[in-house]
PDB file of C-alpha atoms in Angstrom:
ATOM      1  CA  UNK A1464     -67.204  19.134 -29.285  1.00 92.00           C
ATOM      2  CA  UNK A1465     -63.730  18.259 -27.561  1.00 97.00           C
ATOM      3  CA  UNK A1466     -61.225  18.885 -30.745  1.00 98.00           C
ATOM      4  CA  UNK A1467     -57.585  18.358 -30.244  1.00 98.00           C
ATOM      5  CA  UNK A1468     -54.351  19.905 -32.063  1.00 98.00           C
ATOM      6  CA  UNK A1469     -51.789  17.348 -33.337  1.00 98.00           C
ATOM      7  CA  UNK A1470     -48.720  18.894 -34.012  1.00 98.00           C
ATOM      8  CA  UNK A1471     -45.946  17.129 -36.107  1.00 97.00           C
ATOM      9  CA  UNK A1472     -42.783  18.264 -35.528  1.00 97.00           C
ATOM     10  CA  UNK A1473     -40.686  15.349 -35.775  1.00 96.00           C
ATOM     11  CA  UNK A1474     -39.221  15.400 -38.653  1.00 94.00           C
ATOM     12  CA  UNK A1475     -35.089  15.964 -39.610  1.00 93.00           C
ATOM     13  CA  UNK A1476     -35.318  18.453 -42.631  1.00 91.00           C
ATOM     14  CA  UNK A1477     -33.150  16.704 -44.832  1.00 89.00           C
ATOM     15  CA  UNK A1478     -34.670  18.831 -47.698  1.00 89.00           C
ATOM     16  CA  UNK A1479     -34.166  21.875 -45.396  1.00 91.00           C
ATOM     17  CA  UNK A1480     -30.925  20.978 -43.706  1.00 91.00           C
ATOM     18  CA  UNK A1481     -32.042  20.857 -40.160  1.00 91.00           C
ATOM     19  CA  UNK A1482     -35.208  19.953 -38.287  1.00 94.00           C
ATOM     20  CA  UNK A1483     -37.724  22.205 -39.139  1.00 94.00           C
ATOM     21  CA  UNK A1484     -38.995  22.613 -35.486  1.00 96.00           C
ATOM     22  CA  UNK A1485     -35.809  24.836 -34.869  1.00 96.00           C
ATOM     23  CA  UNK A1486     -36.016  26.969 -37.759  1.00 93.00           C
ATOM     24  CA  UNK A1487     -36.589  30.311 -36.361  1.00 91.00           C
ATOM     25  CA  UNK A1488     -38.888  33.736 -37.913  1.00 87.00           C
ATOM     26  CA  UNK A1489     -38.423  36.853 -36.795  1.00 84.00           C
ATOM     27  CA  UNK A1490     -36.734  35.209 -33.083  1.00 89.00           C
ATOM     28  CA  UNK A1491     -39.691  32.758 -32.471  1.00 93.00           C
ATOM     29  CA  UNK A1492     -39.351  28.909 -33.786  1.00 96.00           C
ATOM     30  CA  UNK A1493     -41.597  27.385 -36.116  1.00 96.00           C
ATOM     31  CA  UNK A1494     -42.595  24.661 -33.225  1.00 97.00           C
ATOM     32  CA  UNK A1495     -43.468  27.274 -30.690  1.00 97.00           C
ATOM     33  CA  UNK A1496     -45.245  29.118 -33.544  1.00 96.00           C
ATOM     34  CA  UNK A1497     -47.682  26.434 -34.319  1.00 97.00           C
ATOM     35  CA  UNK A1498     -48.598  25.074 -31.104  1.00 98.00           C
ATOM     36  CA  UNK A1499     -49.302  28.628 -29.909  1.00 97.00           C
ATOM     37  CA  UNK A1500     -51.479  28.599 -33.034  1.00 97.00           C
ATOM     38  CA  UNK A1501     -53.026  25.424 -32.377  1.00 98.00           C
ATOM     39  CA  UNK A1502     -54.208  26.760 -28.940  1.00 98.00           C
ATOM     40  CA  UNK A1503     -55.110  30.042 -29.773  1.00 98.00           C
ATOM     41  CA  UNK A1504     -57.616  28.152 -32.300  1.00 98.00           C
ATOM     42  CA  UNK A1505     -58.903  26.586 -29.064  1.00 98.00           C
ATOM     43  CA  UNK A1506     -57.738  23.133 -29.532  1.00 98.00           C
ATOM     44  CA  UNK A1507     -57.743  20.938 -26.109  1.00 97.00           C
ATOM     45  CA  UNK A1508     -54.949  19.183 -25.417  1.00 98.00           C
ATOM     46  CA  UNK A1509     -52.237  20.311 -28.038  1.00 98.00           C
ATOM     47  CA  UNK A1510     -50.169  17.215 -28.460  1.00 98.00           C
ATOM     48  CA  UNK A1511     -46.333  18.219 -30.150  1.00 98.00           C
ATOM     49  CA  UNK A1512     -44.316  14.878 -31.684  1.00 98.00           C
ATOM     50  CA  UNK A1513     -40.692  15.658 -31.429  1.00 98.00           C
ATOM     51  CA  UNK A1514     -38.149  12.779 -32.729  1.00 97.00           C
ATOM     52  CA  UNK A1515     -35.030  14.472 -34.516  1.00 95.00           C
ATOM     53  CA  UNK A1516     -33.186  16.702 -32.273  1.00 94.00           C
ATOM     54  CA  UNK A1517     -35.746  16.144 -30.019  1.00 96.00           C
ATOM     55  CA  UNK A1518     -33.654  17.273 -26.925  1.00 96.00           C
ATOM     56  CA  UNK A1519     -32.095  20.674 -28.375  1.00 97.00           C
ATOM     57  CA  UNK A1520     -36.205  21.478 -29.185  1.00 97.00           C
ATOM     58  CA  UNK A1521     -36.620  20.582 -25.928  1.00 96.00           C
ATOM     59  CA  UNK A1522     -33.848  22.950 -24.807  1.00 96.00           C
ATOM     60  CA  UNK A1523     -34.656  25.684 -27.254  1.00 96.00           C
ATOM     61  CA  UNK A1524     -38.532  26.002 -27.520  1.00 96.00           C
ATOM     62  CA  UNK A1525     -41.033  27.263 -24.943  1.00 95.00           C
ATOM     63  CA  UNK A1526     -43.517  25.042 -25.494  1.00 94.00           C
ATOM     64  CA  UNK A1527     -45.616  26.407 -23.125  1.00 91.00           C
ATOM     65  CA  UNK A1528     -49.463  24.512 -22.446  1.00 94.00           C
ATOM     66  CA  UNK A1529     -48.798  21.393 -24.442  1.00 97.00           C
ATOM     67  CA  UNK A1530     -48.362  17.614 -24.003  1.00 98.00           C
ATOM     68  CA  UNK A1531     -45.211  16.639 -25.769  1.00 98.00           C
ATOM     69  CA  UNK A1532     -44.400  12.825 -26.678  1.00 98.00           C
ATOM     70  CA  UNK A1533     -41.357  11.792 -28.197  1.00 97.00           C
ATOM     71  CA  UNK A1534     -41.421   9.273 -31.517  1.00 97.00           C
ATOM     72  CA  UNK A1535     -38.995   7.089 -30.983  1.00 95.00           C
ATOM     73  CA  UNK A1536     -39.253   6.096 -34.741  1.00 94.00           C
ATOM     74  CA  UNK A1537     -39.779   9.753 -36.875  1.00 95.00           C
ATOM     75  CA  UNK A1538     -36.894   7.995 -38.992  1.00 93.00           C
ATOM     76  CA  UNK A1539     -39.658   6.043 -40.663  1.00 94.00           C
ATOM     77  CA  UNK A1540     -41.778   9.132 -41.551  1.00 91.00           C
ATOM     78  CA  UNK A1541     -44.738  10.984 -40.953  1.00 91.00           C
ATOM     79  CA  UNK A1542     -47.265   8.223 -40.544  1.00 93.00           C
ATOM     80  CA  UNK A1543     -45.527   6.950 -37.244  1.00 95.00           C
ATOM     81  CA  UNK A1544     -45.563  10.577 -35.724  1.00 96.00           C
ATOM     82  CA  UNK A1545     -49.326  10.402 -36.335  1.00 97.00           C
ATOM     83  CA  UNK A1546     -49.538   7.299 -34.667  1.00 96.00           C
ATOM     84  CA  UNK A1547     -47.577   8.416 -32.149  1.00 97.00           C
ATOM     85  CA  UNK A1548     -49.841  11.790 -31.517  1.00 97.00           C
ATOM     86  CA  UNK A1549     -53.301   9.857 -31.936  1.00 97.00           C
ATOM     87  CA  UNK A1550     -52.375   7.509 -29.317  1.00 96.00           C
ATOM     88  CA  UNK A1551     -51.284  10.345 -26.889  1.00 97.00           C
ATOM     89  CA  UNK A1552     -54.662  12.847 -27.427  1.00 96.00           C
ATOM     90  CA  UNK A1553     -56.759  10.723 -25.104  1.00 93.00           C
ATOM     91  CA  UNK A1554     -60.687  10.956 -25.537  1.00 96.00           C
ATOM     92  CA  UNK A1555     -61.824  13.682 -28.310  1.00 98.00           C
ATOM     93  CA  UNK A1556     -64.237  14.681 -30.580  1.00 98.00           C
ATOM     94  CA  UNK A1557     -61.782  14.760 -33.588  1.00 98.00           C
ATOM     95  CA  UNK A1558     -58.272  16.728 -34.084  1.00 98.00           C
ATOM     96  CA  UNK A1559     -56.755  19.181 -36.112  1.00 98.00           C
ATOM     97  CA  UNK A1560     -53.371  17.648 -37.682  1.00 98.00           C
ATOM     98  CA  UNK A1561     -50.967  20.479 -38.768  1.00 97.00           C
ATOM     99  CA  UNK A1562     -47.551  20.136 -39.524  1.00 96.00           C
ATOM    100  CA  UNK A1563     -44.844  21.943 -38.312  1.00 97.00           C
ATOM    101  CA  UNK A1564     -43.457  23.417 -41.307  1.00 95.00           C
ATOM    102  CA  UNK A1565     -46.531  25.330 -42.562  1.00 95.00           C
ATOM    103  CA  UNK A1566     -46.224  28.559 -40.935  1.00 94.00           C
ATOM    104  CA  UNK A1567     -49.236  29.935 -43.063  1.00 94.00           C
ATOM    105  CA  UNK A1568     -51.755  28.556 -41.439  1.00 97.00           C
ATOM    106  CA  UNK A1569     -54.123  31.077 -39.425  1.00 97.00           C
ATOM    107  CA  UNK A1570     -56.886  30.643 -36.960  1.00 98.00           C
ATOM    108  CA  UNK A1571     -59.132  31.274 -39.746  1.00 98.00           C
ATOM    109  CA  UNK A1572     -58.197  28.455 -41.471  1.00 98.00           C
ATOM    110  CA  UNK A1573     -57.958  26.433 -38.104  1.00 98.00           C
ATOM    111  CA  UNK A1574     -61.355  27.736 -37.263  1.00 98.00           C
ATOM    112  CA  UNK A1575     -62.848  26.895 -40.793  1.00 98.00           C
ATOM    113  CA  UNK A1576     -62.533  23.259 -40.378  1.00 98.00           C
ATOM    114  CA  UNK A1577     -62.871  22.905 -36.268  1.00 98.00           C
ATOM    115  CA  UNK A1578     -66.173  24.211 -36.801  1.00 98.00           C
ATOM    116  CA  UNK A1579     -67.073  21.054 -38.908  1.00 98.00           C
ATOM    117  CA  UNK A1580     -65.491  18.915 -35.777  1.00 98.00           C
ATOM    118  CA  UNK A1581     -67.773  15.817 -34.911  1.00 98.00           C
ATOM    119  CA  UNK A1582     -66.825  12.023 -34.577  1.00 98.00           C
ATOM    120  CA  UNK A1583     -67.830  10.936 -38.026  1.00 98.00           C
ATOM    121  CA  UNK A1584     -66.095  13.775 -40.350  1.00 98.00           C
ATOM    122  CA  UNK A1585     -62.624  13.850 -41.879  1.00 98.00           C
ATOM    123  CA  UNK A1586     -61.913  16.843 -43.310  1.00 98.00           C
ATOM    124  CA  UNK A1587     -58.978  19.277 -45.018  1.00 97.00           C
ATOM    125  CA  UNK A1588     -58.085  22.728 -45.745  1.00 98.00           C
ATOM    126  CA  UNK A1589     -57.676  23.109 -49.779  1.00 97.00           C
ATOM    127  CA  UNK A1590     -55.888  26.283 -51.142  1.00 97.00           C
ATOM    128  CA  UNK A1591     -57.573  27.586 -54.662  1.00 96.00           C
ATOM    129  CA  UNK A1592     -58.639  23.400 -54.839  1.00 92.00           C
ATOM    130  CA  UNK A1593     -55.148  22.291 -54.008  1.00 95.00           C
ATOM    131  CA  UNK A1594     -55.274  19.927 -51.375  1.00 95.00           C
ATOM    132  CA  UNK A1595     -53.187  20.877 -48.054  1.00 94.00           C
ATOM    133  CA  UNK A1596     -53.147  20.917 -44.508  1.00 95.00           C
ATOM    134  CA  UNK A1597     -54.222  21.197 -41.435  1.00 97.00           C
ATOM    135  CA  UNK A1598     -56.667  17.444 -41.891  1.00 97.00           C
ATOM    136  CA  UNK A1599     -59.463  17.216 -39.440  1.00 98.00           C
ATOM    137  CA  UNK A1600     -59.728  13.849 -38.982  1.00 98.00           C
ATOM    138  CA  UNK A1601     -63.381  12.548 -36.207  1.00 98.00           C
ATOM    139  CA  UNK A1602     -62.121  10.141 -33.550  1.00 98.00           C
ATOM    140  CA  UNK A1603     -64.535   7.477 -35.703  1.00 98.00           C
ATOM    141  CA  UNK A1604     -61.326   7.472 -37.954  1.00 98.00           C
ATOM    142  CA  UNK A1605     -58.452   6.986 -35.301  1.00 97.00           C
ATOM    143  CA  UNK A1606     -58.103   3.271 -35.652  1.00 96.00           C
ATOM    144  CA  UNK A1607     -58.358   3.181 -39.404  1.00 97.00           C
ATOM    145  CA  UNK A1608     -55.987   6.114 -39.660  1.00 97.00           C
ATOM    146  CA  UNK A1609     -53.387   4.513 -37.138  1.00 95.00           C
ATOM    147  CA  UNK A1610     -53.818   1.313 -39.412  1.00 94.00           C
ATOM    148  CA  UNK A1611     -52.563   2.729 -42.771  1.00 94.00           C
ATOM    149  CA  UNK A1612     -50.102   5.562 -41.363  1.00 91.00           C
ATOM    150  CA  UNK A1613     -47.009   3.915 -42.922  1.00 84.00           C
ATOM    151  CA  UNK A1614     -43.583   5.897 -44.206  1.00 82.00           C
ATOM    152  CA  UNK A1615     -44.261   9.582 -45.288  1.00 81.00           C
ATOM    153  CA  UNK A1616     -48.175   9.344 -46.527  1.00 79.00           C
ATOM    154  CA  UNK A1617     -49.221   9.879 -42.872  1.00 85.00           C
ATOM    155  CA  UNK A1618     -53.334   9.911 -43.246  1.00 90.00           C
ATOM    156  CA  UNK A1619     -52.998   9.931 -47.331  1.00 90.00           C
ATOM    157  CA  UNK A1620     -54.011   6.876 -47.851  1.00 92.00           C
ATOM    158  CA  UNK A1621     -57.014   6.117 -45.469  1.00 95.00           C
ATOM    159  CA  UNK A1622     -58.150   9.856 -47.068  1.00 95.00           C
ATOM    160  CA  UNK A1623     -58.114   8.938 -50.628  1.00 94.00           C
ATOM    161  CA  UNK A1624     -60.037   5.626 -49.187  1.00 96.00           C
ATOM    162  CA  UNK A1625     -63.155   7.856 -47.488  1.00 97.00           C
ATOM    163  CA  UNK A1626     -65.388  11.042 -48.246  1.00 96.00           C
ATOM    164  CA  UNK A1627     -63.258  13.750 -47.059  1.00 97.00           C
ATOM    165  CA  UNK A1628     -64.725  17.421 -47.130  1.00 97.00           C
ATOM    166  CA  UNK A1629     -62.563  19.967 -48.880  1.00 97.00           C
ATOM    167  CA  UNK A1630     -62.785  23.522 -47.190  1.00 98.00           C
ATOM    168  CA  UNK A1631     -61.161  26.478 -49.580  1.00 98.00           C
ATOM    169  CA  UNK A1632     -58.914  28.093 -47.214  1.00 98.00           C
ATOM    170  CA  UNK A1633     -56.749  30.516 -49.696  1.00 97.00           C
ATOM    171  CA  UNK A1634     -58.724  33.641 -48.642  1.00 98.00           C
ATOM    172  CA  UNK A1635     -57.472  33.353 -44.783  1.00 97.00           C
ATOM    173  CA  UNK A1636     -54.694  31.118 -44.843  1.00 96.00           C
ATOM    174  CA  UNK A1637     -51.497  29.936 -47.413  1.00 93.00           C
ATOM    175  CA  UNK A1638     -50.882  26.493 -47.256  1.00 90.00           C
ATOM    176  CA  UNK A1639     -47.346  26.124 -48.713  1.00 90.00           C
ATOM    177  CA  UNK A1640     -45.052  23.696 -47.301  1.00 90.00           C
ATOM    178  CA  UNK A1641     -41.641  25.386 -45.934  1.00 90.00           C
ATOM    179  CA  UNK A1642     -39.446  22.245 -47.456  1.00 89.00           C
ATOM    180  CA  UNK A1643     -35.895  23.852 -48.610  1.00 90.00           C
ATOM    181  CA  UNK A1644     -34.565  27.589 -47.231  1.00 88.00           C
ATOM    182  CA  UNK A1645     -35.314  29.008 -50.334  1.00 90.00           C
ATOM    183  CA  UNK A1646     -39.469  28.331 -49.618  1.00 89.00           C
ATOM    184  CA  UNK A1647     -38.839  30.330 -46.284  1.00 88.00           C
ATOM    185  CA  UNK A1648     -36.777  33.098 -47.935  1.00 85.00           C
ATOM    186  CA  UNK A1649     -39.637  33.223 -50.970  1.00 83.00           C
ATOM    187  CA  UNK A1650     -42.198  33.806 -47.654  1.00 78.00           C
ATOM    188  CA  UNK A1651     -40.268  36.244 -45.346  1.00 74.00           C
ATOM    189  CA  UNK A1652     -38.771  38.085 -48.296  1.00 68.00           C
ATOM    190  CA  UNK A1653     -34.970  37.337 -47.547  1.00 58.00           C
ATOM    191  CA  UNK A1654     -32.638  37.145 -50.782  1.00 48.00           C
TER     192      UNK A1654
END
């Protein structure tokens, strides 16, 4: 099974203050975090969605091993950066959608749910039955996924709409959003 790794990191922050692809832990940024994760979990291609700021990510990250595409409309919200990154994957198995500001996420986790990868499966990490990310989504779901991406639900809707697996990640991975500075100091331990 070919599975790819969608990364969204398109996004402005407003909750946060700044695009969460720039924010930086301990010197390395949150984008180049994830796609490194994303590859280290074997995923083929890693596609990154910049939009806000994409230029100074551009300037700033490594990025190293990726495909990156641009969204020319992250303004609208997350479902047109997943349009955006299921139209640039190519031909797959399925993908691993994770985005950027869940710095929690392990290979474990990544693992957990690539090894249920196969055309017909849509899957998502849950954390003690809370429902979270990364979303494996089969390529039998592209087209109705690209279909109802609209504003910020990104695959929400065409999930609630199908028979999704849940797979309890909590023991290997935390799923917590990073939305305002004081979810990243709660996680690194800053005031």
């Amino acid at each position: 099974m070919r599975v790819a790794g969608l990364l969204l990191a398109a996004g402005a922050g407003r909750r946060f203050g700044s695009p969460k692809a720039l924010v930086s832990v301990d010197g390395k940024l949150f984008v180049d975090s994830a796609a490194e994760l994303l590859k280290a979990a074997g995923c083929d291609p890693v596609v990154v969605v910049l939009g806000a700021a994409a230029g100074e990510v551009r300037a700033k990250a490594s990025l190293d091993g990726v495909t990156v595409v641009d969204n020319p409309h992250w303004d609208t919200g997350m479902g047109s950066s997943l349009r955006t990154g299921l139209h640039a994957i190519g031909v797959v198995d399925a993908v691993v959608v994770l985005p950027v500001d869940t710095p929690g996420v392990t290979t474990a986790a990544l693992h957990r749910l690539i090894d249920l990868a196969e055309p017909a499966v849509l899957a998502r990490a849950v954390y003690d039955g809370e429902i979270g990310h990364p979303v494996l989504i089969g390529s039998d779901h592209f087209a109705g996924v690209m279909a109802s991406a609209a504003g910020d639900q990104g695959a929400r809707d065409y999930l609630k709409a199908n028979t999704v697996r849940h797979v309890e990640c909590a023991d290997v991975a935390d799923g917590a959003d990073i939305d305002k500075p004081e979810d990243l100091r709660r996680r690194t331990g800053g005031a």
